[in-house]
mmCIF file of C-alpha atoms in Angstrom:
data_model
loop_
_atom_site.group_PDB
_atom_site.id
_atom_site.type_symbol
_atom_site.label_atom_id
_atom_site.label_comp_id
_atom_site.label_asym_id
_atom_site.label_seq_id
_atom_site.Cartn_x
_atom_site.Cartn_y
_atom_site.Cartn_z
ATOM 1 C CA MET A 1 -23.432 -79.297 -177.102
ATOM 2 C CA SER A 2 -22.885 -83.162 -177.921
ATOM 3 C CA CYS A 3 -24.596 -85.951 -179.651
ATOM 4 C CA GLY A 4 -27.825 -86.522 -178.100
ATOM 5 C CA SER A 5 -28.389 -82.870 -176.695
ATOM 6 C CA LEU A 6 -30.186 -79.757 -176.909
ATOM 7 C CA PRO A 7 -28.510 -76.353 -178.059
ATOM 8 C CA ASP A 8 -28.306 -74.511 -175.400
ATOM 9 C CA GLY A 9 -31.277 -71.930 -174.931
ATOM 10 C CA PHE A 10 -32.892 -73.980 -176.642
ATOM 11 C CA THR A 11 -36.785 -74.742 -174.470
ATOM 12 C CA PRO A 12 -40.205 -75.421 -175.469
ATOM 13 C CA SER A 13 -41.392 -71.857 -175.086
ATOM 14 C CA SER A 14 -42.861 -70.191 -178.385
ATOM 15 C CA PRO A 15 -39.546 -68.217 -179.490
ATOM 16 C CA PRO A 16 -40.564 -65.381 -182.438
ATOM 17 C CA LYS A 17 -40.495 -67.529 -185.565
ATOM 18 C CA GLU A 18 -37.319 -66.894 -186.882
ATOM 19 C CA ASP A 19 -35.371 -67.958 -183.646
ATOM 20 C CA PHE A 20 -37.327 -71.090 -183.997
ATOM 21 C CA VAL A 21 -36.261 -71.416 -187.372
ATOM 22 C CA LYS A 22 -32.920 -71.025 -186.652
ATOM 23 C CA ARG A 23 -32.318 -73.656 -184.179
ATOM 24 C CA LEU A 24 -34.645 -76.890 -185.317
ATOM 25 C CA SER A 25 -31.860 -75.958 -188.919
ATOM 26 C CA GLY A 26 -29.435 -76.851 -185.798
ATOM 27 C CA ILE A 27 -30.841 -79.745 -184.285
ATOM 28 C CA PHE A 28 -30.725 -80.887 -187.571
ATOM 29 C CA ILE A 29 -27.288 -80.247 -188.743
ATOM 30 C CA LEU A 30 -26.559 -81.840 -184.902
ATOM 31 C CA ILE A 31 -27.984 -85.163 -185.516
ATOM 32 C CA LEU A 32 -26.252 -85.075 -189.619
ATOM 33 C CA ALA A 33 -23.112 -84.921 -188.391
ATOM 34 C CA CYS A 34 -23.987 -87.438 -185.147
ATOM 35 C CA GLY A 35 -25.072 -89.532 -188.000
ATOM 36 C CA THR A 36 -21.851 -88.613 -190.358
ATOM 37 C CA LEU A 37 -19.505 -89.287 -187.033
ATOM 38 C CA ARG A 38 -21.029 -92.914 -186.028
ATOM 39 C CA ALA A 39 -20.925 -94.269 -189.481
ATOM 40 C CA ALA A 40 -17.138 -93.414 -189.375
ATOM 41 C CA GLY A 41 -16.486 -95.152 -186.544
ATOM 42 C CA GLU A 42 -18.430 -98.052 -187.490
ATOM 43 C CA GLY A 43 -16.195 -98.003 -191.438
ATOM 44 C CA LYS A 44 -13.980 -98.667 -188.778
ATOM 45 C CA GLU A 45 -14.664 -102.006 -186.955
ATOM 46 C CA VAL A 46 -15.803 -103.053 -190.897
ATOM 47 C CA GLU A 47 -12.198 -103.226 -191.944
ATOM 48 C CA ARG A 48 -11.062 -104.013 -189.382
ATOM 49 C CA LEU A 49 -13.891 -107.781 -189.420
ATOM 50 C CA LYS A 50 -13.196 -107.368 -193.696
ATOM 51 C CA LYS A 51 -9.264 -107.601 -193.183
ATOM 52 C CA SER A 52 -9.803 -110.265 -190.440
ATOM 53 C CA ALA A 53 -11.579 -112.129 -192.566
ATOM 54 C CA GLU A 54 -9.335 -111.814 -195.366
ATOM 55 C CA ILE A 55 -6.237 -112.989 -193.502
ATOM 56 C CA ILE A 56 -7.695 -116.229 -192.418
ATOM 57 C CA GLU A 57 -8.516 -116.650 -195.753
ATOM 58 C CA GLN A 58 -5.013 -116.607 -196.922
ATOM 59 C CA VAL A 59 -2.837 -118.318 -193.961
ATOM 60 C CA MET A 60 -5.350 -121.523 -194.600
ATOM 61 C CA GLN A 61 -5.857 -121.252 -198.282
ATOM 62 C CA THR A 62 -2.101 -123.384 -198.536
ATOM 63 C CA PRO A 63 -2.368 -126.041 -195.946
ATOM 64 C CA ASP A 64 1.472 -127.111 -195.957
ATOM 65 C CA LYS A 65 1.981 -123.920 -194.162
ATOM 66 C CA GLY A 66 -1.092 -122.711 -192.321
ATOM 67 C CA ILE A 67 -2.943 -123.437 -188.822
ATOM 68 C CA PRO A 68 -2.799 -127.128 -189.199
ATOM 69 C CA LYS A 69 -6.469 -128.502 -188.403
ATOM 70 C CA ASP A 70 -6.725 -130.787 -185.942
ATOM 71 C CA LEU A 71 -5.409 -127.367 -183.842
ATOM 72 C CA LEU A 72 -7.722 -125.323 -185.404
ATOM 73 C CA ASN A 73 -10.514 -128.056 -184.391
ATOM 74 C CA LYS A 74 -9.419 -127.902 -181.237
ATOM 75 C CA ALA A 75 -9.611 -124.054 -180.353
ATOM 76 C CA VAL A 76 -12.712 -122.453 -178.193
ATOM 77 C CA CYS A 77 -11.328 -119.260 -179.901
ATOM 78 C CA VAL A 78 -8.837 -117.664 -182.948
ATOM 79 C CA GLY A 79 -8.517 -113.397 -182.360
ATOM 80 C CA VAL A 80 -6.646 -111.564 -185.724
ATOM 81 C CA ILE A 81 -5.416 -108.125 -185.531
ATOM 82 C CA PRO A 82 -4.597 -107.041 -188.239
ATOM 83 C CA SER A 83 -1.232 -104.212 -189.994
ATOM 84 C CA GLU A 84 -2.176 -100.657 -190.275
ATOM 85 C CA LYS A 85 -0.712 -98.626 -191.981
ATOM 86 C CA LYS A 86 -0.410 -96.352 -189.217
ATOM 87 C CA LEU A 87 1.012 -97.649 -186.053
ATOM 88 C CA ALA A 88 1.445 -95.151 -182.640
ATOM 89 C CA PHE A 89 4.905 -96.101 -180.995
ATOM 90 C CA GLY A 90 5.449 -94.335 -177.767
ATOM 91 C CA ILE A 91 8.662 -95.104 -175.165
ATOM 92 C CA GLY A 92 10.027 -98.787 -176.127
ATOM 93 C CA GLY A 93 6.131 -100.137 -177.146
ATOM 94 C CA SER A 94 3.153 -100.649 -179.541
ATOM 95 C CA TYR A 95 -0.443 -100.932 -179.688
ATOM 96 C CA GLY A 96 -2.895 -103.039 -182.341
ATOM 97 C CA ARG A 97 -5.955 -103.451 -182.951
ATOM 98 C CA GLY A 98 -8.081 -106.687 -183.344
ATOM 99 C CA CYS A 99 -10.792 -109.018 -182.742
ATOM 100 C CA LEU A 100 -12.071 -112.225 -182.103
ATOM 101 C CA VAL A 101 -14.090 -114.277 -181.649
ATOM 102 C CA CYS A 102 -15.042 -117.337 -179.951
ATOM 103 C CA ARG A 103 -17.357 -120.324 -180.909
ATOM 104 C CA ARG A 104 -20.836 -120.256 -178.671
ATOM 105 C CA GLY A 105 -20.503 -122.224 -175.470
ATOM 106 C CA GLY A 106 -17.859 -123.910 -177.148
ATOM 107 C CA THR A 107 -17.942 -125.601 -179.056
ATOM 108 C CA GLY A 108 -20.672 -124.604 -181.860
ATOM 109 C CA ALA A 109 -20.503 -122.204 -184.795
ATOM 110 C CA TRP A 110 -18.090 -119.366 -184.314
ATOM 111 C CA GLY A 111 -20.456 -115.692 -182.736
ATOM 112 C CA ALA A 112 -19.952 -112.653 -182.262
ATOM 113 C CA PRO A 113 -16.941 -110.420 -182.139
ATOM 114 C CA TRP A 114 -14.957 -109.273 -179.378
ATOM 115 C CA MET A 115 -12.958 -105.706 -180.357
ATOM 116 C CA PHE A 116 -9.815 -105.425 -178.323
ATOM 117 C CA LEU A 117 -6.564 -103.611 -178.504
ATOM 118 C CA ILE A 118 -2.934 -104.665 -177.799
ATOM 119 C CA THR A 119 -0.454 -103.096 -176.032
ATOM 120 C CA GLY A 120 3.259 -104.012 -174.792
ATOM 121 C CA PRO A 121 6.914 -104.567 -176.144
ATOM 122 C CA SER A 122 8.246 -102.864 -179.660
ATOM 123 C CA LEU A 123 8.733 -106.663 -180.309
ATOM 124 C CA GLY A 124 7.427 -105.831 -183.793
ATOM 125 C CA PHE A 125 3.994 -104.979 -185.526
ATOM 126 C CA GLN A 126 6.565 -103.957 -187.955
ATOM 127 C CA ILE A 127 9.246 -106.236 -187.979
ATOM 128 C CA GLY A 128 11.912 -105.317 -190.416
ATOM 129 C CA GLY A 129 10.115 -102.161 -191.671
ATOM 130 C CA GLN A 130 7.090 -104.817 -192.829
ATOM 131 C CA ALA A 131 3.214 -104.839 -192.131
ATOM 132 C CA THR A 132 2.396 -107.738 -189.392
ATOM 133 C CA ASP A 133 -0.445 -109.622 -189.521
ATOM 134 C CA PHE A 134 -0.708 -111.184 -185.934
ATOM 135 C CA VAL A 135 -3.109 -114.334 -185.477
ATOM 136 C CA LEU A 136 -4.025 -115.942 -181.663
ATOM 137 C CA VAL A 137 -5.413 -119.210 -181.218
ATOM 138 C CA VAL A 138 -7.494 -119.472 -177.296
ATOM 139 C CA MET A 139 -6.779 -123.707 -177.036
ATOM 140 C CA ASN A 140 -9.274 -123.858 -173.996
ATOM 141 C CA PRO A 141 -12.058 -121.887 -171.850
ATOM 142 C CA ASN A 142 -9.503 -120.544 -169.577
ATOM 143 C CA GLY A 143 -7.653 -119.341 -171.999
ATOM 144 C CA ALA A 144 -10.787 -117.643 -173.592
ATOM 145 C CA GLN A 145 -11.550 -116.101 -169.598
ATOM 146 C CA LYS A 146 -8.544 -114.961 -169.063
ATOM 147 C CA LEU A 147 -8.743 -112.644 -172.255
ATOM 148 C CA VAL A 148 -11.472 -110.683 -170.710
ATOM 149 C CA GLN A 149 -10.746 -110.254 -167.837
ATOM 150 C CA GLY A 150 -10.128 -106.542 -167.697
ATOM 151 C CA LYS A 151 -6.082 -106.311 -168.790
ATOM 152 C CA THR A 152 -4.762 -109.457 -169.669
ATOM 153 C CA LYS A 153 -0.603 -110.503 -170.050
ATOM 154 C CA LEU A 154 0.201 -112.777 -172.559
ATOM 155 C CA GLY A 155 2.847 -114.848 -170.310
ATOM 156 C CA ALA A 156 1.979 -113.703 -166.969
ATOM 157 C CA ASP A 157 -2.034 -114.046 -166.491
ATOM 158 C CA ALA A 158 -2.294 -116.783 -169.082
ATOM 159 C CA SER A 159 -0.303 -119.203 -171.114
ATOM 160 C CA VAL A 160 1.233 -117.931 -174.795
ATOM 161 C CA ALA A 161 3.621 -119.661 -176.784
ATOM 162 C CA GLY A 162 3.826 -119.739 -180.616
ATOM 163 C CA GLY A 163 2.161 -122.082 -183.315
ATOM 164 C CA PRO A 164 3.605 -124.701 -184.476
ATOM 165 C CA VAL A 165 2.869 -124.943 -188.913
ATOM 166 C CA GLY A 166 1.427 -126.478 -191.533
ATOM 167 C CA ARG A 167 0.427 -130.416 -192.201
ATOM 168 C CA ALA A 168 3.587 -131.819 -190.578
ATOM 169 C CA ALA A 169 2.909 -130.157 -187.160
ATOM 170 C CA GLU A 170 -0.535 -132.614 -187.433
ATOM 171 C CA GLY A 171 -0.805 -134.900 -184.610
ATOM 172 C CA SER A 172 2.353 -133.411 -182.734
ATOM 173 C CA THR A 173 1.398 -130.509 -180.963
ATOM 174 C CA GLY A 174 0.498 -132.642 -177.237
ATOM 175 C CA VAL A 175 2.711 -130.563 -175.306
ATOM 176 C CA LEU A 176 1.463 -127.235 -176.847
ATOM 177 C CA LEU A 177 -2.190 -128.219 -176.309
ATOM 178 C CA GLN A 178 -1.680 -127.908 -173.108
ATOM 179 C CA THR A 179 -0.286 -123.840 -173.997
ATOM 180 C CA GLU A 180 -3.750 -121.741 -173.502
ATOM 181 C CA ILE A 181 -3.000 -119.031 -176.263
ATOM 182 C CA LEU A 182 -1.031 -119.669 -179.327
ATOM 183 C CA THR A 183 0.277 -116.865 -181.504
ATOM 184 C CA TYR A 184 1.409 -116.702 -184.758
ATOM 185 C CA SER A 185 2.624 -113.845 -187.058
ATOM 186 C CA ARG A 186 2.155 -113.128 -190.735
ATOM 187 C CA SER A 187 5.288 -111.100 -192.520
ATOM 188 C CA ARG A 188 6.365 -110.784 -196.009
ATOM 189 C CA GLY A 189 4.126 -113.755 -196.736
ATOM 190 C CA LEU A 190 5.397 -115.494 -194.022
ATOM 191 C CA PHE A 191 3.453 -117.124 -191.788
ATOM 192 C CA ALA A 192 5.078 -118.738 -188.948
ATOM 193 C CA GLY A 193 4.801 -119.543 -185.073
ATOM 194 C CA LEU A 194 5.464 -116.261 -182.885
ATOM 195 C CA SER A 195 4.847 -116.050 -179.239
ATOM 196 C CA LEU A 196 3.412 -112.428 -178.067
ATOM 197 C CA GLU A 197 4.619 -112.838 -174.854
ATOM 198 C CA GLY A 198 4.485 -109.746 -172.369
ATOM 199 C CA GLN A 199 1.754 -107.549 -174.593
ATOM 200 C CA VAL A 200 -1.106 -106.501 -173.339
ATOM 201 C CA ILE A 201 -4.950 -107.078 -174.669
ATOM 202 C CA LYS A 202 -7.223 -104.997 -173.477
ATOM 203 C CA ASP A 203 -11.236 -104.078 -174.320
ATOM 204 C CA ASP A 204 -11.279 -101.787 -177.205
ATOM 205 C CA SER A 205 -15.116 -100.023 -175.378
ATOM 206 C CA GLY A 206 -14.858 -97.732 -178.289
ATOM 207 C CA ALA A 207 -15.252 -99.946 -180.602
ATOM 208 C CA ASN A 208 -17.108 -102.658 -179.733
ATOM 209 C CA GLN A 209 -19.645 -99.727 -178.653
ATOM 210 C CA ASN A 210 -19.407 -98.344 -182.737
ATOM 211 C CA LEU A 211 -20.368 -101.577 -184.005
ATOM 212 C CA TYR A 212 -23.178 -103.308 -181.472
ATOM 213 C CA GLY A 213 -24.972 -99.238 -181.152
ATOM 214 C CA LYS A 214 -24.214 -100.033 -176.819
ATOM 215 C CA LYS A 215 -21.922 -100.652 -174.625
ATOM 216 C CA ILE A 216 -21.157 -104.425 -173.969
ATOM 217 C CA ALA A 217 -19.711 -106.297 -171.680
ATOM 218 C CA ALA A 218 -16.680 -108.640 -173.446
ATOM 219 C CA LYS A 219 -17.926 -111.811 -171.989
ATOM 220 C CA GLU A 220 -22.213 -110.324 -173.044
ATOM 221 C CA ILE A 221 -20.481 -110.906 -176.390
ATOM 222 C CA LEU A 222 -18.738 -113.974 -176.202
ATOM 223 C CA PHE A 223 -21.155 -115.986 -173.939
ATOM 224 C CA ALA A 224 -23.900 -115.126 -173.107
ATOM 225 C CA GLY A 225 -24.918 -115.819 -177.024
ATOM 226 C CA ALA A 226 -24.710 -111.388 -178.174
ATOM 227 C CA ARG A 227 -26.026 -111.047 -182.217
ATOM 228 C CA VAL A 228 -23.502 -111.779 -184.619
ATOM 229 C CA PRO A 229 -23.292 -108.047 -186.453
ATOM 230 C CA GLY A 230 -23.879 -109.175 -190.443
ATOM 231 C CA ALA A 231 -19.449 -106.386 -190.895
ATOM 232 C CA ALA A 232 -18.848 -110.020 -188.901
ATOM 233 C CA GLY A 233 -20.133 -112.475 -191.411
ATOM 234 C CA ALA A 234 -17.240 -113.030 -193.453
ATOM 235 C CA LEU A 235 -14.867 -113.914 -190.588
ATOM 236 C CA ASP A 236 -17.408 -116.293 -189.318
ATOM 237 C CA ALA A 237 -17.813 -118.010 -192.549
ATOM 238 C CA ALA A 238 -14.080 -117.882 -193.194
ATOM 239 C CA LEU A 239 -13.321 -119.619 -189.813
ATOM 240 C CA GLY A 240 -16.242 -122.039 -191.041
ATOM 241 C CA LYS A 241 -15.067 -123.539 -193.608
ATOM 242 C CA TYR A 242 -11.819 -124.386 -192.470
ATOM 243 C CA SER A 243 -13.539 -125.354 -188.970
ATOM 244 C CA ARG A 244 -17.050 -126.052 -188.323
ATOM 245 C CA ARG A 245 -17.480 -127.782 -184.850
ATOM 246 C CA GLY A 246 -15.290 -128.176 -182.425
ATOM 247 C CA GLY A 247 -13.575 -126.812 -179.513
ATOM 248 C CA GLN A 248 -14.459 -127.291 -175.743
ATOM 249 C CA PRO A 249 -17.220 -126.389 -173.599
ATOM 250 C CA PHE A 250 -16.968 -123.236 -171.752
ATOM 251 C CA PRO A 251 -18.317 -123.673 -167.966
ATOM 252 C CA LYS A 252 -21.646 -123.188 -167.162
ATOM 253 C CA LYS A 253 -22.529 -120.253 -164.951
#
């Protein structure tokens, strides 16, 4: 038996009253259990979005040490991978969970979040034993399209480089603007450009289904005007605070 299915042996026939009451009670318990599991799943996605909003605020509150404003204004999407207390490590590898939001149409207000997984060589979701946050700045529509093609290997399927930091980098990012995705790390309060070359990004389908209440494709979320869930309001507000408009138009289909 699973969520959404009736207990084995339950039929619309007329069983004895006691039997009927027991089975009906079982159905109610099943509904409550499913609701609890769904709420727990949604809670994880809400927390991920909340942490992502906090990271953007903290990074941008210090202009001398944050993402250059002119660079952020040129970005079409921004992704955040918050550090986690428990990270899974495989043989020479690790993984994290993040979210990505794009400007509507590539140039408008920030839209709905796509939840993703990132896996690959263990270059440091924990650097020196310290929890590390990551930020991805997608600089053009090509980079955005490549991120949702299934499995995207940074550096192979999409060009990637560590991004410049602070006001000193403003106006001198011409070469980097040709890169599709600029990446940053934040550890021990230090925010710096760090290439995530070799990492693989893919859809976190379960998290997206929990957040939107249905199966939904990355392209529908990022490029087709999916509704913004309430849990993403703080993240969109943080990005809008530092870059209300910008980017480049997404190709029209």
